[in-house]
Amino acid sequence: MTEMTYAQAARLGLKEELERDPTVWALGEDLGFEGGMAGQYKDLQAEYGADRIVDTPISEATIMGAAIGAALAGTRPIAELRFSDFAMCAVDELVNQAAKARYMFGGQARVPMVARMPIGIRGGIAAQHSQSPEAWYAHVPGLVVVTPATPSDNRGLLKAAIRCDDPVVYMEHKGLWGSVGEVNENDVEPLTLGKARIVKEGSDLTIVTWAGMVSVVEKAAITLSEEGVSTEVIDLRTLWPWDREAVFSSVIKTGRMMVVHEAVQVGGFGGEISSEVTEHLFDNLKGPVKRMGGARIPIPFSIPLEESYMISQEQVIAKARSFF
Amino acid sequence: MAQDQANEPERVFNMYKKMLLIRAFEEAAGENFHAGNVRGSVHQYIGEEAIAVGICANLRKEDLLTSYHRGHGHSIAKGADPRAMMLELFGRVGGTSGGKGGSMHIADFSVGMLGANGVIADGCTISVGAAQAIKLLKQDKIVVNFIGDGGINRGPFMEALNWAKIYNLPVLFVCENNQIAATTTTKTVTAGEGIAARAESYGIPAITIDGNDLLLVDNTSARIIDEIRSGSGPQLIQAMTYRLRGHFAHDKALYRIPGEAEAALEFEPVRRTESWLITQGISEEELANARDEAEQTISQYVVDAHAAPWPDIADAFTDVQDVGAPQVGVNS
């Protein structure tokens, strides 16, 4: 096992795929000299050349559109959009072209590309650099949506996304870039998309979460378990497909569920999970399914205002206690 | 017709037959739209056939092509099977997309036709990416991106021009300038000197030609495509033309100046090519036979389309995605 950051683990996964498959390449702004916003492309251009780690103009629509064209023409591009907020300049390409090409051309086409667009609050980058729009893409047929929460997952899921024949929206959480975790460098296999990770087992309450909220919920669950509320934590890892089996079997065991995500609660993906569990497991539930998401406000700048948006460990604990 | 061309009558006659096939296809598409057999939207290429045929006569099967909503002509010219296309318009099994795409999503990847497109100018960014893949894979191919004059005011067009130039990509942009974007006269909504000037401002060589002159399109694209294959980087052809029909089949084109469309018939490409062929010793009878043959061929495809089965409901659920694929009849 090696300790590395979330960003370093992503770089390792990418490097392994660049090494393994000569049709894998990446395009985006500031990948060469800067090495990506968090060093997730550091030195890869020097090693693999400017044709495979491509510095692009600030042209998000074409970063996405070119990746689609390159995927249709037989390569496996990674379109780096830097911020999911900036990727909104390329939603048309992603939603109208990448997600639909295979279908509307009757199966003639595949679009094996990764649209890499980090989400979440990193601290002080305010309304246009902090959003979490993962539910938007889970809503779009044709797309796979991945939200890694740990360094090890950010390597294994990125590798899986690169090898996937479907277009994958890959949403790293910016607040996690510097987080450290154990990575088994000898295990070079990709993870399976659509398989959740049981972060912590428990028998009284299931908390489903992903991305930046996983570590917050995990800490809350430890406190809750010490208090006698045995709390199971599920990191979904991928929102589409989401691991119904893992969630359902946990809820059948615990009879209580809440979903926690940083994204705005209204219309968030927590609503989908809550609704499915309520519809299919109503008789197993000992109380209503609960949701915790962000307020329906833009992400504010000032420290106390930004903190007021974020979900804290204490808030998770308080909400969990309200079940009992 | 161009004075300096050296085309062989046989080559031109073959291109002429391709134009007739496109025209017959488009006439049939329109008729069947009005008869209720073809749903949605049909954007006919009638009057613009010389551009697709003249350009594609200089492409190889492995070269790639992207198109826009008026894509039937580009597809047939690139070698797509018009029978499968007609079945697609009818939404039947055996259509190019198995009935899942229709007119605006005609594609035939087996001949490098990467798709018509329902979103204006999105083919531009797809094209430059396909060209990047060609470079990365060290293939000997080029990409042709067809775009209408309405598309030049979208950002992706301008981004793609810049992109093609900075990476020196093997892309030929072809703007089919029929001078009207849906119902709006393009020049009333376009600043500056227009498309060729925009390309030149990026350092991309651009030429404006009479797109209804088949021989001129053929000769010009032969030279330019050869240059692109030799590494010239992107180039642009602005082919001036005139759309003889409405924006789509149910558009009566009432925004036209009275008499304009009738006057344009004198310059339309099929008649002009016929006039040239006659000067080369092709007889009226041979031309009439070619017209009959094209019309009969397409008529048979219409018969075939009527007879072809509808897709199975389960087909609606296939080819969405491998990971997280939908199940038939399950909405969550």
XYZ file of C-alpha atoms in Angstrom, chain A residues 17-230:
214
model
C -4.189 3.787 -19.024
C -1.996 5.979 -21.257
C 0.672 3.304 -20.969
C -1.725 0.464 -21.646
C -3.666 1.846 -24.610
C -2.132 4.144 -27.246
C -5.599 5.407 -28.266
C -6.109 7.010 -24.840
C -5.419 10.759 -24.782
C -6.533 13.855 -22.934
C -7.435 17.356 -24.024
C -8.156 20.453 -22.024
C -6.864 23.753 -20.786
C -3.544 23.924 -18.925
C -2.678 20.246 -18.898
C 0.968 20.675 -19.876
C 2.792 23.343 -17.886
C 0.270 23.461 -15.059
C -0.373 19.724 -15.094
C -4.057 20.259 -14.395
C -5.690 22.222 -11.612
C -4.503 19.823 -8.916
C -1.524 18.223 -10.631
C -3.640 15.342 -11.865
C -1.834 15.574 -15.254
C 1.560 16.551 -13.821
C 4.474 15.794 -16.175
C 2.340 13.524 -18.356
C 2.733 15.802 -21.370
C 6.523 15.560 -21.112
C 6.252 11.799 -21.021
C 3.511 11.142 -23.569
C 3.796 14.132 -25.867
C 1.701 17.137 -26.745
C -0.444 15.044 -29.099
C -1.696 12.865 -26.241
C -1.828 15.427 -23.450
C -3.183 18.285 -25.492
C -3.247 21.893 -24.315
C -6.334 23.499 -25.797
C -7.707 26.978 -26.198
C -10.475 28.095 -23.849
C -13.146 26.526 -26.039
C -15.225 24.258 -23.845
C -17.736 23.415 -26.568
C -14.922 22.202 -28.769
C -13.061 20.413 -25.989
C -16.216 18.364 -25.564
C -17.178 18.245 -29.245
C -13.693 17.298 -30.383
C -13.600 14.520 -27.808
C -16.852 13.204 -29.253
C -15.518 13.319 -32.805
C -12.307 11.657 -31.726
C -14.249 8.945 -29.913
C -16.424 8.338 -32.981
C -13.227 8.053 -35.026
C -11.643 5.324 -32.933
C -9.831 6.840 -29.947
C -10.557 7.136 -26.216
C -10.335 10.798 -25.286
C -10.577 12.358 -21.863
C -12.090 15.828 -22.105
C -10.901 17.858 -19.123
C -13.319 20.687 -18.373
C -11.631 21.837 -15.101
C -14.897 22.767 -13.372
C -18.354 21.278 -13.844
C -19.443 24.903 -13.921
C -17.360 25.493 -17.071
C -18.613 22.250 -18.576
C -21.986 23.956 -18.782
C -20.591 25.725 -21.856
C -20.527 22.271 -23.439
C -23.764 20.717 -22.187
C -25.147 20.708 -25.733
C -22.264 18.620 -27.024
C -22.434 16.237 -24.083
C -26.203 15.841 -23.955
C -27.244 16.234 -27.593
C -24.284 14.501 -29.205
C -22.252 12.247 -26.887
C -25.199 10.800 -25.020
C -27.262 10.150 -28.147
C -24.934 9.317 -31.023
C -25.060 5.589 -30.476
C -28.824 5.554 -30.171
C -29.835 7.934 -32.922
C -27.438 6.270 -35.359
C -28.980 2.907 -34.562
C -25.948 1.389 -32.869
C -23.442 2.285 -35.584
C -21.494 4.543 -33.236
C -19.841 4.288 -29.848
C -18.641 7.298 -27.895
C -15.990 5.941 -25.518
C -15.001 9.212 -23.885
C -14.626 10.631 -20.406
C -15.989 14.114 -19.699
C -14.023 15.036 -16.629
C -15.633 17.878 -14.720
C -14.841 18.363 -11.037
C -17.667 19.336 -8.713
C -18.056 20.791 -5.270
C -16.897 23.445 -2.848
C -13.162 23.905 -2.395
C -13.336 27.020 -0.261
C -13.912 30.557 -1.440
C -14.423 29.978 -5.139
C -18.057 30.993 -4.932
C -21.038 30.635 -7.209
C -19.462 29.776 -10.582
C -16.751 27.343 -9.454
C -18.409 25.307 -6.719
C -21.563 23.681 -8.046
C -22.513 20.006 -7.924
C -24.749 19.338 -10.932
C -24.382 15.540 -10.952
C -28.146 14.976 -10.948
C -28.456 16.790 -14.274
C -26.408 14.129 -16.009
C -27.933 11.176 -14.177
C -31.154 12.386 -15.814
C -29.756 12.004 -19.336
C -30.100 8.611 -21.059
C -26.809 7.438 -22.519
C -24.516 8.868 -19.855
C -22.695 7.165 -17.000
C -22.073 9.392 -13.965
C -19.154 8.715 -11.623
C -18.379 10.507 -8.343
C -15.211 9.119 -6.684
C -14.712 9.796 -2.967
C -11.304 8.339 -2.099
C -7.816 8.271 -3.646
C -8.058 4.548 -4.328
C -11.449 4.933 -5.992
C -10.253 7.894 -8.010
C -7.668 5.654 -9.599
C -9.854 2.590 -10.082
C -12.950 4.419 -11.236
C -11.026 6.654 -13.648
C -9.506 3.565 -15.212
C -12.964 2.023 -15.517
C -14.320 5.233 -17.043
C -11.537 5.336 -19.628
C -12.176 1.717 -20.620
C -15.948 2.164 -20.723
C -17.508 2.221 -24.194
C -20.170 4.682 -23.050
C -19.613 8.400 -22.466
C -18.774 8.855 -18.790
C -19.274 12.070 -16.833
C -16.452 11.852 -14.321
C -16.946 14.187 -11.373
C -14.060 14.441 -8.970
C -14.709 16.570 -5.886
C -12.417 19.571 -5.744
C -12.398 19.583 -1.968
C -10.822 16.127 -2.034
C -7.809 16.860 -4.277
C -5.414 16.935 -1.324
C -7.059 14.192 0.740
C -4.758 11.270 1.455
C -5.502 7.575 1.397
C -4.027 4.142 0.838
C -3.669 2.924 -2.747
C -2.600 -0.575 -3.668
C -0.293 0.086 -6.602
C -0.053 -3.627 -7.398
C -3.774 -3.871 -8.039
C -3.982 -2.413 -11.529
C -7.498 -3.615 -12.356
C -10.234 -1.014 -12.807
C -13.218 -0.960 -10.481
C -16.644 -2.021 -11.719
C -18.898 0.914 -12.558
C -22.194 0.716 -10.707
C -20.903 -1.026 -7.579
C -21.260 0.915 -4.359
C -18.755 0.720 -1.512
C -19.906 -0.121 1.998
C -17.836 2.400 3.922
C -19.006 1.205 7.320
C -21.431 -1.511 8.326
C -24.332 -0.934 10.661
C -27.762 -2.285 11.534
C -29.978 0.633 12.657
C -29.666 3.250 9.935
C -28.456 3.438 6.338
C -26.886 6.635 5.087
C -26.362 6.809 1.318
C -23.921 9.435 0.111
C -21.170 10.144 -2.422
C -18.250 12.385 -3.366
C -17.283 15.054 -0.836
C -19.885 14.064 1.744
C -18.562 10.527 2.223
C -15.841 11.443 4.724
C -18.205 13.772 6.622
C -20.869 11.093 6.872
C -18.310 8.452 7.821
C -17.139 10.526 10.798
C -20.735 11.208 11.816
C -21.511 7.499 11.601
C -18.633 6.646 13.928
C -20.031 9.050 16.541
C -23.561 7.731 16.020
C -22.432 4.139 16.402
C -20.587 5.030 19.603
C -23.862 6.493 20.843
C -25.649 3.268 20.058
C -27.066 4.064 16.618
C -25.377 1.455 14.472
